[in-house]
PDB file of C-alpha atoms and ligand atoms in Angstrom:
ATOM      1  CA  MET A  20       4.022 -56.264 120.614  1.00  0.00           C
ATOM      2  CA  LYS A  21       3.745 -59.979 121.365  1.00  0.00           C
ATOM      3  CA  ARG A  22       4.565 -61.014 124.914  1.00  0.00           C
ATOM      4  CA  ILE A  23       6.431 -64.260 125.391  1.00  0.00           C
ATOM      5  CA  LEU A  24       7.167 -66.039 128.645  1.00  0.00           C
ATOM      6  CA  ILE A  25      10.324 -68.162 128.559  1.00  0.00           C
ATOM      7  CA  VAL A  26      10.515 -70.840 131.246  1.00  0.00           C
ATOM      8  CA  GLU A  27      13.996 -72.356 131.376  1.00  0.00           C
ATOM      9  CA  ASP A  28      16.195 -73.061 134.402  1.00  0.00           C
ATOM     10  CA  GLU A  29      19.480 -73.026 132.489  1.00  0.00           C
ATOM     11  CA  ALA A  30      20.493 -69.389 132.812  1.00  0.00           C
ATOM     12  CA  SER A  31      22.613 -69.251 129.666  1.00  0.00           C
ATOM     13  CA  VAL A  32      19.826 -70.661 127.488  1.00  0.00           C
ATOM     14  CA  ARG A  33      17.203 -68.451 129.142  1.00  0.00           C
ATOM     15  CA  GLU A  34      19.251 -65.278 128.787  1.00  0.00           C
ATOM     16  CA  GLY A  35      20.159 -66.136 125.211  1.00  0.00           C
ATOM     17  CA  LEU A  36      16.503 -66.614 124.296  1.00  0.00           C
ATOM     18  CA  LEU A  37      15.423 -63.441 126.073  1.00  0.00           C
ATOM     19  CA  GLU A  38      17.961 -61.490 124.125  1.00  0.00           C
ATOM     20  CA  ALA A  39      17.139 -63.132 120.806  1.00  0.00           C
ATOM     21  CA  PHE A  40      13.379 -62.613 121.166  1.00  0.00           C
ATOM     22  CA  SER A  41      13.830 -58.992 122.272  1.00  0.00           C
ATOM     23  CA  GLU A  42      15.961 -58.354 119.214  1.00  0.00           C
ATOM     24  CA  LYS A  43      13.182 -59.768 117.046  1.00  0.00           C
ATOM     25  CA  GLY A  44      10.753 -57.278 118.513  1.00  0.00           C
ATOM     26  CA  TYR A  45       9.010 -59.439 121.068  1.00  0.00           C
ATOM     27  CA  GLU A  46       8.551 -58.495 124.675  1.00  0.00           C
ATOM     28  CA  ALA A  47      10.076 -61.439 126.519  1.00  0.00           C
ATOM     29  CA  ALA A  48      10.286 -62.324 130.192  1.00  0.00           C
ATOM     30  CA  GLY A  49      12.024 -65.283 131.817  1.00  0.00           C
ATOM     31  CA  ALA A  50      11.224 -67.698 134.629  1.00  0.00           C
ATOM     32  CA  ALA A  51      13.643 -70.265 136.068  1.00  0.00           C
ATOM     33  CA  THR A  52      11.200 -72.543 137.883  1.00  0.00           C
ATOM     34  CA  GLY A  53       7.668 -73.832 137.470  1.00  0.00           C
ATOM     35  CA  GLU A  54       6.539 -71.869 140.464  1.00  0.00           C
ATOM     36  CA  GLU A  55       7.961 -68.651 139.097  1.00  0.00           C
ATOM     37  CA  ALA A  56       6.318 -69.365 135.748  1.00  0.00           C
ATOM     38  CA  GLU A  57       2.933 -69.803 137.396  1.00  0.00           C
ATOM     39  CA  ARG A  58       3.344 -66.572 139.314  1.00  0.00           C
ATOM     40  CA  LEU A  59       4.354 -64.555 136.259  1.00  0.00           C
ATOM     41  CA  PHE A  60       1.685 -66.216 134.198  1.00  0.00           C
ATOM     42  CA  SER A  61      -1.076 -65.269 136.623  1.00  0.00           C
ATOM     43  CA  ALA A  62      -0.416 -61.619 135.871  1.00  0.00           C
ATOM     44  CA  GLY A  63      -1.874 -62.388 132.424  1.00  0.00           C
ATOM     45  CA  GLY A  64      -1.411 -60.768 129.044  1.00  0.00           C
ATOM     46  CA  TRP A  65       0.892 -63.421 127.519  1.00  0.00           C
ATOM     47  CA  ASP A  66       0.689 -64.361 123.867  1.00  0.00           C
ATOM     48  CA  LEU A  67       2.849 -67.491 124.065  1.00  0.00           C
ATOM     49  CA  CYS A  68       4.827 -69.574 126.545  1.00  0.00           C
ATOM     50  CA  ILE A  69       8.082 -71.422 125.787  1.00  0.00           C
ATOM     51  CA  LEU A  70       8.370 -74.133 128.387  1.00  0.00           C
ATOM     52  CA  ASP A  71      11.378 -76.300 129.168  1.00  0.00           C
ATOM     53  CA  VAL A  72      10.360 -79.845 130.095  1.00  0.00           C
ATOM     54  CA  ARG A  73      13.068 -80.344 132.741  1.00  0.00           C
ATOM     55  CA  LEU A  74      12.751 -77.801 135.519  1.00  0.00           C
ATOM     56  CA  PRO A  75      14.092 -78.083 139.063  1.00  0.00           C
ATOM     57  CA  ASP A  76      10.814 -77.973 140.994  1.00  0.00           C
ATOM     58  CA  MET A  77       8.334 -79.708 138.660  1.00  0.00           C
ATOM     59  CA  SER A  78       8.184 -80.997 135.102  1.00  0.00           C
ATOM     60  CA  GLY A  79       7.227 -78.703 132.265  1.00  0.00           C
ATOM     61  CA  PHE A  80       4.250 -81.009 131.668  1.00  0.00           C
ATOM     62  CA  GLU A  81       2.990 -80.240 135.160  1.00  0.00           C
ATOM     63  CA  VAL A  82       3.478 -76.524 134.560  1.00  0.00           C
ATOM     64  CA  CYS A  83       1.531 -76.911 131.324  1.00  0.00           C
ATOM     65  CA  ARG A  84      -1.310 -78.658 133.132  1.00  0.00           C
ATOM     66  CA  ARG A  85      -1.504 -75.823 135.660  1.00  0.00           C
ATOM     67  CA  LEU A  86      -1.348 -73.069 133.048  1.00  0.00           C
ATOM     68  CA  ARG A  87      -4.063 -74.780 131.037  1.00  0.00           C
ATOM     69  CA  GLU A  88      -6.431 -74.475 133.986  1.00  0.00           C
ATOM     70  CA  LYS A  89      -6.267 -70.740 133.519  1.00  0.00           C
ATOM     71  CA  SER A  90      -5.458 -70.077 129.904  1.00  0.00           C
ATOM     72  CA  SER A  91      -5.398 -71.366 126.353  1.00  0.00           C
ATOM     73  CA  VAL A  92      -2.278 -69.384 125.437  1.00  0.00           C
ATOM     74  CA  PRO A  93      -0.060 -71.386 123.025  1.00  0.00           C
ATOM     75  CA  ILE A  94       2.592 -73.467 124.787  1.00  0.00           C
ATOM     76  CA  LEU A  95       5.734 -74.668 123.041  1.00  0.00           C
ATOM     77  CA  PHE A  96       7.827 -77.259 124.865  1.00  0.00           C
ATOM     78  CA  LEU A  97      11.605 -77.321 124.785  1.00  0.00           C
ATOM     79  CA  THR A  98      12.505 -80.925 125.192  1.00  0.00           C
ATOM     80  CA  ALA A  99      15.805 -82.693 125.652  1.00  0.00           C
ATOM     81  CA  PHE A 100      14.040 -86.035 125.559  1.00  0.00           C
ATOM     82  CA  SER A 101      14.413 -88.272 122.591  1.00  0.00           C
ATOM     83  CA  ASP A 102      11.416 -89.890 124.222  1.00  0.00           C
ATOM     84  CA  GLU A 103       8.593 -89.454 121.757  1.00  0.00           C
ATOM     85  CA  ALA A 104       5.971 -90.916 124.083  1.00  0.00           C
ATOM     86  CA  ASN A 105       6.665 -88.294 126.720  1.00  0.00           C
ATOM     87  CA  THR A 106       6.449 -85.488 124.250  1.00  0.00           C
ATOM     88  CA  VAL A 107       3.217 -86.744 122.795  1.00  0.00           C
ATOM     89  CA  ARG A 108       1.784 -86.906 126.311  1.00  0.00           C
ATOM     90  CA  GLY A 109       2.831 -83.288 126.746  1.00  0.00           C
ATOM     91  CA  LEU A 110       0.951 -82.345 123.606  1.00  0.00           C
ATOM     92  CA  ASP A 111      -2.084 -84.288 124.719  1.00  0.00           C
ATOM     93  CA  MET A 112      -1.963 -82.410 128.010  1.00  0.00           C
ATOM     94  CA  GLY A 113      -2.460 -79.167 126.198  1.00  0.00           C
ATOM     95  CA  GLY A 114       0.934 -78.249 124.752  1.00  0.00           C
ATOM     96  CA  ASP A 115       0.756 -76.971 121.197  1.00  0.00           C
ATOM     97  CA  ASP A 116       4.134 -77.892 119.780  1.00  0.00           C
ATOM     98  CA  TYR A 117       7.681 -78.767 120.786  1.00  0.00           C
ATOM     99  CA  VAL A 118      11.231 -78.142 119.687  1.00  0.00           C
ATOM    100  CA  ALA A 119      13.936 -80.626 120.657  1.00  0.00           C
ATOM    101  CA  LYS A 120      17.220 -79.428 122.126  1.00  0.00           C
ATOM    102  CA  PRO A 121      19.659 -78.608 120.745  1.00  0.00           C
ATOM    103  CA  PHE A 122      17.627 -76.410 118.404  1.00  0.00           C
ATOM    104  CA  ARG A 123      18.451 -73.688 115.916  1.00  0.00           C
ATOM    105  CA  LEU A 124      17.059 -70.263 116.761  1.00  0.00           C
ATOM    106  CA  LYS A 125      15.672 -69.945 113.264  1.00  0.00           C
ATOM    107  CA  GLU A 126      13.609 -73.065 113.777  1.00  0.00           C
ATOM    108  CA  LEU A 127      12.348 -71.862 117.137  1.00  0.00           C
ATOM    109  CA  PHE A 128      11.324 -68.498 115.693  1.00  0.00           C
ATOM    110  CA  SER A 129       9.429 -70.076 112.858  1.00  0.00           C
ATOM    111  CA  ARG A 130       7.562 -72.420 115.237  1.00  0.00           C
ATOM    112  CA  VAL A 131       6.716 -69.494 117.482  1.00  0.00           C
ATOM    113  CA  GLN A 132       5.405 -67.466 114.560  1.00  0.00           C
ATOM    114  CA  ALA A 133       3.357 -70.409 113.338  1.00  0.00           C
ATOM    115  CA  LEU A 134       1.835 -70.886 116.783  1.00  0.00           C
ATOM    116  CA  LEU A 135       0.997 -67.221 117.113  1.00  0.00           C
ATOM    117  CA  ARG A 136      -0.657 -67.292 113.714  1.00  0.00           C
ATOM    118  CA  ARG A 137      -2.557 -70.438 114.520  1.00  0.00           C
ATOM    119  CA  SER A 138      -3.699 -69.224 117.884  1.00  0.00           C
ATOM    120  CA  GLY A 139      -5.456 -66.454 116.075  1.00  0.00           C
ATOM    121  CA  GLN A 140      -3.382 -63.722 117.647  1.00  0.00           C
ATOM    122  CA  GLU A 141      -2.366 -62.434 114.240  1.00  0.00           C
ATOM    123  CA  LYS A 142      -5.591 -62.922 112.349  1.00  0.00           C
ATOM    124  CA  GLY A 143      -9.159 -63.405 113.566  1.00  0.00           C
ATOM    125  CA  ASP A 144      -9.603 -65.812 116.416  1.00  0.00           C
ATOM    126  CA  ARG A 145     -12.346 -67.937 114.867  1.00  0.00           C
ATOM    127  CA  PHE A 146     -13.170 -69.834 111.710  1.00  0.00           C
ATOM    128  CA  LEU A 147     -16.811 -69.838 110.675  1.00  0.00           C
ATOM    129  CA  SER A 148     -18.061 -72.543 108.342  1.00  0.00           C
ATOM    130  CA  GLY A 149     -21.685 -73.549 107.796  1.00  0.00           C
ATOM    131  CA  ASN A 150     -23.141 -73.840 111.260  1.00  0.00           C
ATOM    132  CA  LEU A 151     -19.751 -74.510 112.855  1.00  0.00           C
ATOM    133  CA  ILE A 152     -17.539 -72.091 114.738  1.00  0.00           C
ATOM    134  CA  MET A 153     -13.973 -73.087 115.547  1.00  0.00           C
ATOM    135  CA  ASP A 154     -12.309 -71.198 118.356  1.00  0.00           C
ATOM    136  CA  LEU A 155      -8.677 -71.035 117.264  1.00  0.00           C
ATOM    137  CA  ARG A 156      -7.281 -70.519 120.726  1.00  0.00           C
ATOM    138  CA  ASN A 157      -8.220 -73.978 121.874  1.00  0.00           C
ATOM    139  CA  ARG A 158      -9.477 -75.585 118.645  1.00  0.00           C
ATOM    140  CA  LYS A 159     -12.881 -76.235 120.061  1.00  0.00           C
ATOM    141  CA  VAL A 160     -15.761 -76.507 117.657  1.00  0.00           C
ATOM    142  CA  GLU A 161     -19.320 -75.391 118.311  1.00  0.00           C
ATOM    143  CA  ARG A 162     -22.324 -76.338 116.234  1.00  0.00           C
ATOM    144  CA  ASP A 163     -25.321 -74.052 116.691  1.00  0.00           C
ATOM    145  CA  GLY A 164     -23.799 -72.783 119.915  1.00  0.00           C
ATOM    146  CA  LYS A 165     -23.192 -76.230 121.376  1.00  0.00           C
ATOM    147  CA  GLU A 166     -19.637 -77.503 121.826  1.00  0.00           C
ATOM    148  CA  LEU A 167     -18.786 -80.733 120.007  1.00  0.00           C
ATOM    149  CA  LEU A 168     -16.777 -83.226 122.012  1.00  0.00           C
ATOM    150  CA  LEU A 169     -13.721 -83.602 119.787  1.00  0.00           C
ATOM    151  CA  THR A 170     -10.477 -85.244 120.849  1.00  0.00           C
ATOM    152  CA  PRO A 171      -7.359 -83.052 120.476  1.00  0.00           C
ATOM    153  CA  LYS A 172      -6.434 -84.944 117.306  1.00  0.00           C
ATOM    154  CA  GLU A 173      -9.893 -84.502 115.813  1.00  0.00           C
ATOM    155  CA  GLY A 174      -9.728 -80.801 116.663  1.00  0.00           C
ATOM    156  CA  GLN A 175      -6.367 -80.598 114.956  1.00  0.00           C
ATOM    157  CA  ILE A 176      -7.614 -82.352 111.815  1.00  0.00           C
ATOM    158  CA  ALA A 177     -10.628 -80.045 111.636  1.00  0.00           C
ATOM    159  CA  TRP A 178      -8.390 -77.015 112.108  1.00  0.00           C
ATOM    160  CA  LEU A 179      -5.972 -78.172 109.422  1.00  0.00           C
ATOM    161  CA  LEU A 180      -8.700 -78.757 106.828  1.00  0.00           C
ATOM    162  CA  MET A 181     -10.552 -75.535 107.599  1.00  0.00           C
ATOM    163  CA  ASN A 182      -7.346 -73.563 107.522  1.00  0.00           C
ATOM    164  CA  ALA A 183      -6.445 -75.018 104.124  1.00  0.00           C
ATOM    165  CA  TRP A 184      -9.899 -74.447 102.569  1.00  0.00           C
ATOM    166  CA  PRO A 185     -10.504 -74.318  99.607  1.00  0.00           C
ATOM    167  CA  TYR A 186      -7.378 -76.393  99.012  1.00  0.00           C
ATOM    168  CA  THR A 187      -6.852 -80.078  99.563  1.00  0.00           C
ATOM    169  CA  VAL A 188      -4.592 -81.281 102.363  1.00  0.00           C
ATOM    170  CA  SER A 189      -2.522 -84.273 101.325  1.00  0.00           C
ATOM    171  CA  ARG A 190      -2.583 -87.358 103.471  1.00  0.00           C
ATOM    172  CA  ASP A 191       1.146 -86.904 104.124  1.00  0.00           C
ATOM    173  CA  GLU A 192       0.685 -83.389 105.373  1.00  0.00           C
ATOM    174  CA  LEU A 193      -2.179 -84.455 107.570  1.00  0.00           C
ATOM    175  CA  VAL A 194      -0.141 -87.246 109.121  1.00  0.00           C
ATOM    176  CA  ARG A 195       2.829 -84.958 109.607  1.00  0.00           C
ATOM    177  CA  CYS A 196       0.773 -82.266 111.302  1.00  0.00           C
ATOM    178  CA  VAL A 197      -1.411 -84.439 113.458  1.00  0.00           C
ATOM    179  CA  TRP A 198       0.702 -87.459 114.399  1.00  0.00           C
ATOM    180  CA  ASP A 199       4.074 -87.749 113.064  1.00  0.00           C
ATOM    181  CA  LYS A 200       6.483 -85.105 114.276  1.00  0.00           C
ATOM    182  CA  ASP A 201       9.467 -87.419 114.106  1.00  0.00           C
ATOM    183  CA  GLY A 202       8.604 -89.559 111.137  1.00  0.00           C
ATOM    184  CA  GLN A 203       7.062 -92.475 112.968  1.00  0.00           C
ATOM    185  CA  TYR A 204       4.923 -94.743 110.842  1.00  0.00           C
ATOM    186  CA  ILE A 205       1.149 -94.287 111.010  1.00  0.00           C
ATOM    187  CA  GLU A 206      -1.225 -96.983 109.819  1.00  0.00           C
ATOM    188  CA  ASP A 207      -3.662 -95.939 107.108  1.00  0.00           C
ATOM    189  CA  ASN A 208      -6.364 -97.415 109.216  1.00  0.00           C
ATOM    190  CA  THR A 209      -5.564 -95.155 112.184  1.00  0.00           C
ATOM    191  CA  VAL A 210      -5.968 -92.125 109.952  1.00  0.00           C
ATOM    192  CA  ARG A 211      -9.206 -93.450 108.504  1.00  0.00           C
ATOM    193  CA  VAL A 212     -10.693 -94.146 111.923  1.00  0.00           C
ATOM    194  CA  HIS A 213      -9.973 -90.597 113.154  1.00  0.00           C
ATOM    195  CA  ILE A 214     -11.304 -89.108 109.933  1.00  0.00           C
ATOM    196  CA  SER A 215     -14.528 -91.050 109.996  1.00  0.00           C
ATOM    197  CA  ARG A 216     -15.170 -90.282 113.666  1.00  0.00           C
ATOM    198  CA  LEU A 217     -14.597 -86.601 113.034  1.00  0.00           C
ATOM    199  CA  ARG A 218     -16.879 -86.651 110.013  1.00  0.00           C
ATOM    200  CA  GLU A 219     -19.597 -88.292 112.056  1.00  0.00           C
ATOM    201  CA  LYS A 220     -19.276 -85.724 114.836  1.00  0.00           C
ATOM    202  CA  LEU A 221     -19.346 -82.732 112.488  1.00  0.00           C
ATOM    203  CA  GLY A 222     -22.389 -83.967 110.578  1.00  0.00           C
ATOM    204  CA  GLU A 223     -23.582 -82.340 107.382  1.00  0.00           C
ATOM    205  CA  TYR A 224     -24.441 -78.886 106.167  1.00  0.00           C
ATOM    206  CA  GLY A 225     -26.982 -78.324 103.419  1.00  0.00           C
ATOM    207  CA  GLY A 226     -26.868 -82.036 102.649  1.00  0.00           C
ATOM    208  CA  ILE A 227     -23.103 -82.244 102.169  1.00  0.00           C
ATOM    209  CA  SER A 228     -20.429 -83.558 104.457  1.00  0.00           C
ATOM    210  CA  TYR A 229     -18.154 -80.871 105.928  1.00  0.00           C
ATOM    211  CA  PHE A 230     -15.161 -82.519 104.362  1.00  0.00           C
ATOM    212  CA  ALA A 231     -14.436 -85.296 101.930  1.00  0.00           C
ATOM    213  CA  ALA A 232     -11.643 -87.564 100.814  1.00  0.00           C
ATOM    214  CA  VAL A 233     -10.047 -86.594  97.528  1.00  0.00           C
ATOM    215  CA  ARG A 234      -9.149 -89.909  95.996  1.00  0.00           C
ATOM    216  CA  GLY A 235      -5.405 -90.514  95.844  1.00  0.00           C
ATOM    217  CA  VAL A 236      -4.608 -87.077  97.260  1.00  0.00           C
ATOM    218  CA  GLY A 237      -5.980 -86.370 100.700  1.00  0.00           C
ATOM    219  CA  TYR A 238      -8.860 -84.499 102.235  1.00  0.00           C
ATOM    220  CA  ARG A 239     -10.659 -81.273 101.493  1.00  0.00           C
ATOM    221  CA  TRP A 240     -13.039 -79.102 103.487  1.00  0.00           C
ATOM    222  CA  ASN A 241     -16.289 -78.667 101.498  1.00  0.00           C
ATOM    223  CA  VAL A 242     -18.078 -75.774 103.120  1.00  0.00           C
ATOM    224  CA  PRO A 243     -16.787 -72.206 102.697  1.00  0.00           C
ATOM    225  CA  VAL A 244     -14.705 -71.008 105.649  1.00  0.00           C
ATOM    226  CA  GLU A 245     -14.809 -67.417 106.801  1.00  0.00           C
ATOM    227  CA  LYS A 246     -11.498 -66.592 108.438  1.00  0.00           C
TER     228      LYS A 246
HETATM  229 CA1   CA B 304      16.102 -77.578 132.037  1.00  0.00          CA
END
């Protein structure tokens, strides 16, 4: 049974979520403050944390920062902000996804399931490809046992392409997954710069690049991925 920690100071929302997740077969516990969340979290054994951004004692981003010192468990922010910049900062600080309030339960469930899948809790916890190993819990990549210094976005691109192998990921899907949660416009050049940096960092395997552009479509991972 998956264990989910729900951090939300609004009692009605917290109780509603606890009930809904229990009904779906999760084991859920609630915390009303950042401090309480930290305390519960320290006990360990969580599979995912749902974290409200506005809490009475500290921001959800701060809670995220503290949890990340101890754990790579997936963190999903609940945000009331229409402020994209804030949310993106939250993701850069180690959050994995966010759902804006007011949200539909169905949407929240599907995000939670996706995160659990991605975090490798429901299938292996690593991808192996050539001489690379990707740790799905934190999307870090090792080559021959040495960690590559990827930015979170580069890690996300690598994950997306490896996960899709042997299929091609369209440019639109890539942009949507890596940048563009709310439909903001991304310059082609921005995408190209990230892609080429990632390609450089990953290097080659058996004389071929780990992934390649598919003209007019998107990008495809070239080296078989063992999942
Ligand atoms: Ca709140």
